[in-house]
mmCIF file of C-alpha atoms in Angstrom:
data_model
loop_
_atom_site.group_PDB
_atom_site.id
_atom_site.type_symbol
_atom_site.label_atom_id
_atom_site.label_comp_id
_atom_site.label_asym_id
_atom_site.label_seq_id
_atom_site.Cartn_x
_atom_site.Cartn_y
_atom_site.Cartn_z
ATOM 1 C CA MET A 1 -22.708 16.386 -2.724
ATOM 2 C CA PRO A 2 -26.386 16.424 -3.857
ATOM 3 C CA ASP A 3 -28.965 14.715 -1.573
ATOM 4 C CA VAL A 4 -31.139 13.790 -4.511
ATOM 5 C CA HIS A 5 -30.001 11.263 -7.165
ATOM 6 C CA ASN A 6 -31.903 11.577 -10.353
ATOM 7 C CA GLU A 7 -31.251 12.336 -14.121
ATOM 8 C CA TYR A 8 -30.318 15.983 -13.230
ATOM 9 C CA THR A 9 -27.724 14.766 -10.725
ATOM 10 C CA LYS A 10 -26.365 12.401 -13.254
ATOM 11 C CA ALA A 11 -26.072 15.149 -15.757
ATOM 12 C CA TYR A 12 -24.213 17.295 -13.199
ATOM 13 C CA TYR A 13 -21.559 14.587 -12.649
ATOM 14 C CA GLU A 14 -21.303 13.959 -16.354
ATOM 15 C CA SER A 15 -20.613 17.729 -16.848
ATOM 16 C CA ILE A 16 -17.795 17.496 -14.292
ATOM 17 C CA ALA A 17 -16.345 14.514 -16.063
ATOM 18 C CA ASP A 18 -16.482 16.270 -19.432
ATOM 19 C CA LEU A 19 -14.664 19.326 -18.094
ATOM 20 C CA LEU A 20 -11.981 17.171 -16.369
ATOM 21 C CA ASN A 21 -11.462 15.358 -19.676
ATOM 22 C CA GLU A 22 -11.053 18.612 -21.420
ATOM 23 C CA TYR A 23 -8.390 19.538 -18.955
ATOM 24 C CA GLY A 24 -6.541 16.260 -19.567
ATOM 25 C CA VAL A 25 -7.071 14.963 -16.057
ATOM 26 C CA SER A 26 -6.521 11.250 -15.539
ATOM 27 C CA PHE A 27 -6.657 10.790 -11.841
ATOM 28 C CA VAL A 28 -9.202 12.157 -9.318
ATOM 29 C CA LYS A 29 -9.038 11.650 -5.585
ATOM 30 C CA LEU A 30 -12.311 12.150 -3.733
ATOM 31 C CA ASP A 31 -11.957 12.878 -0.025
ATOM 32 C CA ALA A 32 -14.416 12.339 2.753
ATOM 33 C CA VAL A 33 -16.110 9.190 1.189
ATOM 34 C CA GLY A 34 -18.274 7.183 3.579
ATOM 35 C CA PRO A 35 -19.314 5.208 5.362
ATOM 36 C CA GLY A 36 -15.760 5.555 6.803
ATOM 37 C CA GLY A 37 -13.353 8.312 7.216
ATOM 38 C CA GLY A 38 -11.834 9.684 10.370
ATOM 39 C CA SER A 39 -9.283 7.448 12.115
ATOM 40 C CA GLU A 40 -8.998 4.493 14.377
ATOM 41 C CA TYR A 41 -9.594 6.852 17.297
ATOM 42 C CA TYR A 42 -12.563 8.804 15.733
ATOM 43 C CA PRO A 43 -13.970 6.499 13.048
ATOM 44 C CA TYR A 44 -16.883 7.088 10.718
ATOM 45 C CA GLN A 45 -16.565 10.795 10.270
ATOM 46 C CA SER A 46 -17.578 10.859 6.663
ATOM 47 C CA PRO A 47 -21.327 10.643 5.686
ATOM 48 C CA ASP A 48 -22.676 7.829 3.586
ATOM 49 C CA ASN A 49 -22.297 9.386 0.071
ATOM 50 C CA ARG A 50 -22.020 6.031 -1.913
ATOM 51 C CA ALA A 51 -24.839 7.065 -4.319
ATOM 52 C CA CYS A 52 -22.928 10.237 -5.280
ATOM 53 C CA THR A 53 -19.665 8.436 -5.516
ATOM 54 C CA ARG A 54 -21.064 5.835 -7.822
ATOM 55 C CA MET A 55 -22.571 8.532 -10.186
ATOM 56 C CA LEU A 56 -19.183 10.322 -10.267
ATOM 57 C CA TYR A 57 -17.373 7.056 -10.967
ATOM 58 C CA ASN A 58 -19.667 6.098 -13.816
ATOM 59 C CA ALA A 59 -19.183 9.584 -15.374
ATOM 60 C CA LEU A 60 -15.542 9.475 -15.136
ATOM 61 C CA ARG A 61 -15.234 5.886 -16.391
ATOM 62 C CA LYS A 62 -16.414 7.147 -19.834
ATOM 63 C CA TYR A 63 -13.009 8.897 -20.185
ATOM 64 C CA ASN A 64 -11.010 6.264 -18.389
ATOM 65 C CA ILE A 65 -10.333 8.720 -15.514
ATOM 66 C CA TRP A 66 -9.132 6.891 -12.392
ATOM 67 C CA LEU A 67 -11.208 7.580 -9.274
ATOM 68 C CA GLU A 68 -9.493 7.176 -5.842
ATOM 69 C CA ILE A 69 -11.662 7.326 -2.809
ATOM 70 C CA SER A 70 -10.349 8.485 0.485
ATOM 71 C CA TRP A 71 -9.665 8.192 3.418
ATOM 72 C CA TYR A 72 -9.724 5.331 5.970
ATOM 73 C CA ILE A 73 -12.109 3.549 3.867
ATOM 74 C CA ASP A 74 -14.013 0.828 5.520
ATOM 75 C CA PRO A 75 -13.092 -2.589 4.102
ATOM 76 C CA SER A 76 -16.454 -4.193 5.248
ATOM 77 C CA TYR A 77 -17.988 -2.353 2.212
ATOM 78 C CA ALA A 78 -15.234 -3.689 -0.312
ATOM 79 C CA GLU A 79 -17.669 -5.394 -2.646
ATOM 80 C CA GLU A 80 -19.445 -2.072 -3.104
ATOM 81 C CA TRP A 81 -16.351 0.077 -3.371
ATOM 82 C CA VAL A 82 -15.036 -2.041 -6.249
ATOM 83 C CA GLN A 83 -18.252 -0.959 -8.160
ATOM 84 C CA MET A 84 -17.663 2.683 -7.660
ATOM 85 C CA ALA A 85 -13.897 3.342 -7.574
ATOM 86 C CA ASN A 86 -10.561 2.158 -8.804
ATOM 87 C CA GLY A 87 -8.743 2.439 -5.525
ATOM 88 C CA ALA A 88 -9.093 3.267 -1.826
ATOM 89 C CA ARG A 89 -6.879 5.142 0.693
ATOM 90 C CA VAL A 90 -7.002 2.630 3.519
ATOM 91 C CA TYR A 91 -5.566 4.789 6.323
ATOM 92 C CA VAL A 92 -4.899 8.388 7.290
ATOM 93 C CA ASP A 93 -2.461 10.702 5.689
ATOM 94 C CA ILE A 94 1.151 9.498 5.730
ATOM 95 C CA GLU A 95 2.415 13.064 6.164
ATOM 96 C CA SER A 96 3.397 13.857 9.673
ATOM 97 C CA TYR A 97 2.625 17.566 9.254
ATOM 98 C CA SER A 98 5.973 18.575 10.880
ATOM 99 C CA THR A 99 7.625 21.743 9.893
ATOM 100 C CA LYS A 100 10.887 19.870 9.280
ATOM 101 C CA THR A 101 10.207 16.443 7.826
ATOM 102 C CA MET A 102 7.410 14.803 5.622
ATOM 103 C CA THR A 103 6.621 11.547 7.464
ATOM 104 C CA SER A 104 8.094 9.042 9.990
ATOM 105 C CA THR A 105 9.081 5.443 10.256
ATOM 106 C CA HIS A 106 6.172 4.837 12.534
ATOM 107 C CA ARG A 107 3.684 6.199 10.125
ATOM 108 C CA VAL A 108 4.967 3.779 7.426
ATOM 109 C CA MET A 109 4.591 0.819 9.658
ATOM 110 C CA GLN A 110 1.075 1.789 10.707
ATOM 111 C CA ARG A 111 -0.041 1.124 7.203
ATOM 112 C CA ILE A 112 0.798 -2.574 7.508
ATOM 113 C CA THR A 113 -1.948 -3.079 10.139
ATOM 114 C CA SER A 114 -4.495 -1.198 7.825
ATOM 115 C CA CYS A 115 -3.697 -3.764 5.111
ATOM 116 C CA GLU A 116 -4.684 -6.860 7.142
ATOM 117 C CA LYS A 117 -8.481 -6.530 6.744
ATOM 118 C CA TRP A 118 -8.254 -5.497 3.092
ATOM 119 C CA ALA A 119 -6.111 -8.548 2.302
ATOM 120 C CA ALA A 120 -8.927 -10.739 3.558
ATOM 121 C CA GLU A 121 -11.230 -9.346 0.935
ATOM 122 C CA SER A 122 -11.600 -11.255 -2.356
ATOM 123 C CA VAL A 123 -12.113 -8.173 -4.598
ATOM 124 C CA ILE A 124 -8.747 -6.509 -4.485
ATOM 125 C CA GLY A 125 -6.277 -6.493 -7.297
ATOM 126 C CA SER A 126 -6.020 -6.452 -11.059
ATOM 127 C CA ASP A 127 -8.689 -8.960 -11.674
ATOM 128 C CA TYR A 128 -11.213 -6.527 -10.252
ATOM 129 C CA GLY A 129 -9.526 -3.192 -11.248
ATOM 130 C CA PHE A 130 -9.457 -2.056 -7.597
ATOM 131 C CA TYR A 131 -6.438 -1.538 -5.463
ATOM 132 C CA VAL A 132 -5.498 -0.430 -1.930
ATOM 133 C CA ASP A 133 -3.718 2.969 -1.609
ATOM 134 C CA LEU A 134 -1.262 3.345 1.170
ATOM 135 C CA ASP A 135 -0.635 6.924 0.300
ATOM 136 C CA ALA A 136 2.300 8.661 -1.372
ATOM 137 C CA VAL A 137 5.962 7.256 -1.368
ATOM 138 C CA LEU A 138 8.075 9.929 0.189
ATOM 139 C CA VAL A 139 11.361 8.107 0.009
ATOM 140 C CA GLY A 140 14.296 10.371 -0.733
ATOM 141 C CA MET A 141 12.251 13.662 -0.639
ATOM 142 C CA THR A 142 15.047 16.312 -1.054
ATOM 143 C CA VAL A 143 14.703 20.078 -0.579
ATOM 144 C CA ASN A 144 17.634 22.484 -1.012
ATOM 145 C CA GLY A 145 19.945 19.514 -1.079
ATOM 146 C CA LYS A 146 18.711 17.991 2.257
ATOM 147 C CA CYS A 147 16.703 14.860 2.603
ATOM 148 C CA VAL A 148 13.508 15.615 4.434
ATOM 149 C CA ASP A 149 11.577 12.455 4.128
ATOM 150 C CA GLY A 150 11.847 11.932 7.976
ATOM 151 C CA LEU A 151 12.652 8.235 7.702
ATOM 152 C CA ASP A 152 15.241 6.761 10.180
ATOM 153 C CA ASN A 153 17.496 5.115 7.712
ATOM 154 C CA ASP A 154 17.709 3.231 4.354
ATOM 155 C CA ASP A 155 16.445 -0.016 5.877
ATOM 156 C CA VAL A 156 13.097 1.724 6.506
ATOM 157 C CA ARG A 157 13.220 3.363 3.013
ATOM 158 C CA GLN A 158 13.605 0.012 1.429
ATOM 159 C CA THR A 159 10.752 -1.444 3.510
ATOM 160 C CA TYR A 160 8.527 1.403 2.453
ATOM 161 C CA ILE A 161 8.994 0.727 -1.217
ATOM 162 C CA GLY A 162 9.028 -3.004 -0.813
ATOM 163 C CA PHE A 163 5.764 -3.311 1.209
ATOM 164 C CA TRP A 164 3.942 -1.020 -1.268
ATOM 165 C CA ALA A 165 5.112 -3.357 -4.051
ATOM 166 C CA MET A 166 4.065 -6.437 -2.078
ATOM 167 C CA VAL A 167 0.422 -5.289 -1.748
ATOM 168 C CA SER A 168 0.432 -3.663 -5.126
ATOM 169 C CA SER A 169 -0.645 -0.333 -3.646
ATOM 170 C CA VAL A 170 -1.361 2.670 -5.792
ATOM 171 C CA PHE A 171 2.173 4.147 -6.167
ATOM 172 C CA CYS A 172 2.500 7.850 -6.373
ATOM 173 C CA LEU A 173 5.788 9.725 -5.734
ATOM 174 C CA GLY A 174 5.325 12.329 -3.050
ATOM 175 C CA SER A 175 8.252 14.477 -3.977
ATOM 176 C CA ASP A 176 9.980 16.048 -7.067
ATOM 177 C CA PRO A 177 11.748 13.266 -8.868
ATOM 178 C CA ARG A 178 14.435 15.611 -10.234
ATOM 179 C CA THR A 179 15.709 16.056 -6.681
ATOM 180 C CA ILE A 180 15.488 12.450 -5.392
ATOM 181 C CA PRO A 181 18.925 10.918 -4.995
ATOM 182 C CA ASP A 182 19.984 8.387 -7.796
ATOM 183 C CA LYS A 183 20.248 5.561 -5.197
ATOM 184 C CA TYR A 184 16.490 5.799 -4.382
ATOM 185 C CA LEU A 185 15.447 6.406 -8.013
ATOM 186 C CA ALA A 186 17.276 3.091 -8.696
ATOM 187 C CA TRP A 187 15.121 1.438 -6.027
ATOM 188 C CA PHE A 188 11.998 2.756 -7.564
ATOM 189 C CA ASN A 189 12.992 1.258 -10.857
ATOM 190 C CA HIS A 190 14.313 -2.113 -9.644
ATOM 191 C CA LYS A 191 13.133 -4.597 -12.199
ATOM 192 C CA GLU A 192 11.878 -7.405 -10.005
ATOM 193 C CA ILE A 193 10.303 -5.116 -7.398
ATOM 194 C CA LEU A 194 8.361 -3.528 -10.263
ATOM 195 C CA GLU A 195 7.215 -6.948 -11.387
ATOM 196 C CA ILE A 196 6.027 -7.768 -7.838
ATOM 197 C CA HIS A 197 4.099 -4.470 -7.792
ATOM 198 C CA GLN A 198 2.736 -4.592 -11.359
ATOM 199 C CA SER A 199 1.344 -8.119 -10.754
ATOM 200 C CA GLY A 200 -1.673 -6.362 -9.245
ATOM 201 C CA ILE A 201 -1.906 -9.014 -6.606
ATOM 202 C CA MET A 202 -2.241 -8.076 -2.883
ATOM 203 C CA ALA A 203 0.036 -9.991 -0.514
ATOM 204 C CA LYS A 204 -1.537 -11.586 2.536
ATOM 205 C CA PRO A 205 -0.192 -11.909 6.026
ATOM 206 C CA LEU A 206 0.777 -15.229 7.554
ATOM 207 C CA GLY A 207 -0.306 -14.840 11.140
ATOM 208 C CA SER A 208 -1.547 -11.470 12.379
ATOM 209 C CA GLY A 209 -0.937 -8.481 10.220
ATOM 210 C CA ASP A 210 -1.358 -6.100 13.122
ATOM 211 C CA VAL A 211 2.016 -4.711 13.921
ATOM 212 C CA TRP A 212 1.145 -3.906 17.518
ATOM 213 C CA GLN A 213 0.206 -7.623 18.121
ATOM 214 C CA ASN A 214 2.937 -9.016 15.855
ATOM 215 C CA ARG A 215 6.180 -7.293 15.458
ATOM 216 C CA LYS A 216 7.495 -10.116 13.209
ATOM 217 C CA GLN A 217 5.524 -9.615 10.025
ATOM 218 C CA VAL A 218 5.467 -12.140 7.216
ATOM 219 C CA TRP A 219 3.557 -11.367 4.072
ATOM 220 C CA TRP A 220 3.459 -13.458 0.743
ATOM 221 C CA LYS A 221 1.797 -13.684 -2.596
ATOM 222 C CA ARG A 222 1.934 -15.966 -5.611
ATOM 223 C CA LEU A 223 2.170 -14.278 -8.995
ATOM 224 C CA GLN A 224 0.056 -15.565 -12.013
ATOM 225 C CA ASP A 225 3.319 -17.080 -13.478
ATOM 226 C CA GLY A 226 3.706 -19.145 -10.369
ATOM 227 C CA ARG A 227 6.483 -17.199 -8.636
ATOM 228 C CA ILE A 228 6.224 -16.873 -4.912
ATOM 229 C CA TYR A 229 7.309 -13.810 -3.118
ATOM 230 C CA VAL A 230 7.678 -13.457 0.744
ATOM 231 C CA CYS A 231 8.350 -10.177 2.674
ATOM 232 C CA LEU A 232 9.733 -10.547 6.209
ATOM 233 C CA ILE A 233 9.520 -7.368 8.210
ATOM 234 C CA ASN A 234 10.650 -6.297 11.778
ATOM 235 C CA ALA A 235 7.862 -3.844 12.474
ATOM 236 C CA HIS A 236 9.093 -3.077 15.966
ATOM 237 C CA THR A 237 8.873 0.785 15.880
ATOM 238 C CA TYR A 238 7.360 3.523 18.055
ATOM 239 C CA MET A 239 6.155 6.992 17.346
ATOM 240 C CA PHE A 240 9.643 8.594 18.050
ATOM 241 C CA MET A 241 12.035 5.664 18.170
ATOM 242 C CA LEU A 242 13.003 2.300 16.771
ATOM 243 C CA GLY A 243 12.608 -0.941 18.677
ATOM 244 C CA ILE A 244 14.873 -3.983 18.937
ATOM 245 C CA SER A 245 16.078 -6.642 16.432
ATOM 246 C CA HIS A 246 14.062 -9.693 15.929
ATOM 247 C CA GLU A 247 14.482 -13.088 14.111
ATOM 248 C CA VAL A 248 11.695 -13.344 11.550
ATOM 249 C CA VAL A 249 10.763 -16.683 10.139
ATOM 250 C CA ILE A 250 8.960 -18.020 7.108
ATOM 251 C CA HIS A 251 7.773 -21.652 7.706
ATOM 252 C CA PHE A 252 7.452 -23.149 4.262
ATOM 253 C CA ALA A 253 4.497 -25.289 5.293
ATOM 254 C CA ASP A 254 2.450 -22.175 5.704
ATOM 255 C CA ILE A 255 2.688 -21.671 1.798
ATOM 256 C CA GLY A 256 2.482 -25.424 0.935
ATOM 257 C CA LEU A 257 6.177 -26.295 0.625
ATOM 258 C CA ARG A 258 8.769 -28.322 2.491
ATOM 259 C CA GLN A 259 11.954 -27.382 0.883
ATOM 260 C CA ALA A 260 12.813 -24.315 -1.193
ATOM 261 C CA TYR A 261 15.523 -22.285 -2.821
ATOM 262 C CA VAL A 262 15.630 -18.743 -1.538
ATOM 263 C CA LYS A 263 16.762 -15.552 -3.349
ATOM 264 C CA ASP A 264 17.090 -11.996 -1.795
ATOM 265 C CA VAL A 265 15.180 -9.950 -4.342
ATOM 266 C CA TRP A 266 16.750 -6.606 -3.605
ATOM 267 C CA THR A 267 20.385 -7.818 -3.880
ATOM 268 C CA SER A 268 19.531 -10.736 -6.348
ATOM 269 C CA LYS A 269 21.782 -12.951 -4.164
ATOM 270 C CA GLN A 270 20.924 -16.665 -4.087
ATOM 271 C CA LEU A 271 20.833 -17.672 -0.483
ATOM 272 C CA GLY A 272 20.649 -21.364 -0.950
ATOM 273 C CA LEU A 273 18.414 -24.455 -0.287
ATOM 274 C CA PHE A 274 16.419 -24.428 2.944
ATOM 275 C CA ASP A 275 14.455 -27.198 4.657
ATOM 276 C CA LYS A 276 11.204 -26.451 6.361
ATOM 277 C CA LYS A 277 11.935 -22.722 7.010
ATOM 278 C CA TYR A 278 14.070 -19.732 6.363
ATOM 279 C CA SER A 279 14.837 -17.118 9.116
ATOM 280 C CA ILE A 280 16.812 -13.978 9.405
ATOM 281 C CA VAL A 281 17.531 -11.408 12.194
ATOM 282 C CA LEU A 282 16.297 -7.950 11.038
ATOM 283 C CA LYS A 283 16.793 -4.585 12.747
ATOM 284 C CA ALA A 284 13.780 -2.522 13.636
ATOM 285 C CA GLY A 285 12.213 -1.251 10.423
ATOM 286 C CA GLN A 286 14.265 -3.566 8.245
ATOM 287 C CA SER A 287 12.808 -6.066 5.897
ATOM 288 C CA GLN A 288 13.784 -8.689 3.260
ATOM 289 C CA ILE A 289 11.911 -9.710 0.236
ATOM 290 C CA LEU A 290 12.432 -13.217 -1.002
ATOM 291 C CA LEU A 291 11.781 -15.278 -4.060
ATOM 292 C CA ILE A 292 10.778 -18.659 -2.893
ATOM 293 C CA THR A 293 11.272 -21.500 -5.480
ATOM 294 C CA PRO A 294 10.083 -25.032 -4.625
ATOM 295 C CA ALA A 295 12.895 -27.635 -4.519
#
């Protein structure tokens, strides 16, 4: 990226935008944006290139081309990022770089922790035109008739889709949709899950959102029409294995209620009227998304 930012640099970025528009491009991902980059072990590997990023964003905006900045973007600059991008990759790649599978349960769960600091920012969501990006959704990736997504089971696959919906993450399929099994395509097109996702509102954690400190994750959000959704997750997973089952609880007082009717969103099953709290025992990697209706 240029070190000098003047009218010539501006014209350079505008020429890039012109060419991308001619090609019919609608989405651009810009890697190594800083301050940030690297990983939790080696942070801040990317140089400060905010001036260049802002110039490119302004050039692309003329054609309504989405600019995604990447990777491991620092949330402490959120109020600036929203002025120069449409979304931010908040963690490292979800791919495991294995020769046999694409990702792992552990890499999915890691993304929950990375969302905690972003959820505390007030500039995320449809009101600001800026969204977190947890990386591609690899559920059901099938090659030569074999599922190679690397996920342990369907509980994890449903958690993967469901949590991306709860935080309204940028949602890109990471595999050929023509080869994804019908069951998973149906999950991608689940009407209420899509409504949760398309609300553009990022869920927030109740308690710690760090899966290492808190295996019993509870995230919630209120849609603009007043509907309240809660996601309970047993995030007890390790790099190469699943953990144990846990009872996960939503205390209604934490969302301003005493009694509530509870519905399981994935199954559409009405679970009944509950007083003060609702709890369920979940296996490692399993989750439940609930519609909470005040009594």
